[in-house]
Amino acid sequence: MLRALVAGLVVVAGLALPMVAPQPAQAVPPGTYAYVTNFNANTVSVINTATNTVAVTVPVGAAPWEVAVSPNGTRAYVTNRADGTVSVINTATDTVVATVPVGLEPLGVAVSPDGTRAYVTNFSADTVSVIKTNTNTVVATVPVGDAPIGVAVSPNGTRAYVTNSDADTVSVIKTATNTVVATVPVGAFPFGVAVSPNGTRAYVTNFNADTVSVIKTATNTVVATVPVGDAPQGVAVSPNGTRAYVTNADADTVSVIKTNTNTVVATIPVGDAPREVAVSPNGTRAYVTNANADTVSVINTVTNTVVATIPVGDLPFGVAIGVVPCPGHGKPGHGKPDHGKPGHGKSGHDRPTTATVPAPGNCTPA
């Protein structure tokens, strides 16, 4: 039996998990989608963000925890906590095209900016599995701290940041060598982690301290500690870098941090037991999974209000947003890497995203 990570989310060996009947492949039109892991249903809900409705439900492995979408939008990677695997979803057909064995109890997952690697935290193995995405094979296993949960990759792809929940630290992995090059002390039971778009800051939620540690990535030191709500878990940074969104699982709220002052400027009521959060590519919406309500709250980031509530599967946890391209666009694992140098661009002053994305049903930008 594994340790009680958070209340209500414990997998017990031998537990009969719900079975999901297979369903035929169902293509979705190009557009922006939110992918939500339903922990107790062994499925992923695919939400069309244009309509805020579930377009399709994809069966995956046992007890799916987290999800990440490749930068080119062609694949979604889902960690299956109970069976030690990662399900690889083809986003055009919403079918699982590969199942990759990783370590014991995989939780967090992040994809490199060039799409060639996926990084998976193995909670009970104290390791990170590195998946080569064009072959769907593990090419490295990196020892990290005790009970790793969250993982995020820097925008230039040179570093991966891993929260070690039972060590109260963050491991910094150099991706070129798959070695830990720094260990950063943070707050009690670090859970989620996100890196700013300019790569200068990493934001870490401290579940047992009700705070967020702000790490300066150039020095791997904590430069600020921000009080938030009760039991913070998920964290996401807006595309323009001006806001960080934190889910407070025991407060049923989301804290909005202004990044240039490291202060909470809004607290938004959401559903019961919010776990994770993802921000849309244009920065106008934040999607929050409410584990005990079986819903996703959609926040208007301009007004900091919930503008939609979407029913999903049983105990939603992870959420990621991706843009599904037109057919034939964006081969997996072959996207060009981000060439931005770390430390360029002042925190909180990045310009908003203005790039257009394909509208549903169209194969040209909207």
Coordinates of C-alpha atoms in Angstrom, one line a residue, residues 16 19 54 83 98 114 129 134 186 208-209 229 245 294 305 318 360 364:
A16 CA -11.0 -3.4 -8.2
M19 CA -13.8 -1.0 -16.1
V54 CA -16.8 17.1 -23.5
D83 CA -0.3 0.2 -13.3
A98 CA 1.1 3.3 -27.2
D114 CA 10.9 20.4 -28.8
S129 CA 11.6 8.3 -16.3
N134 CA 9.4 9.1 -31.4
V186 CA 11.4 24.7 -0.4
N208 CA 1.5 21.3 4.0
A209 CA 2.7 24.9 4.4
G229 CA -5.0 29.0 0.5
Y245 CA -2.8 30.3 -10.7
D294 CA -16.6 15.6 -10.9
T305 CA -14.9 34.7 -12.1
G318 CA -4.9 16.3 -14.0
P360 CA -12.8 23.9 -34.9
T364 CA -6.5 27.6 -41.6

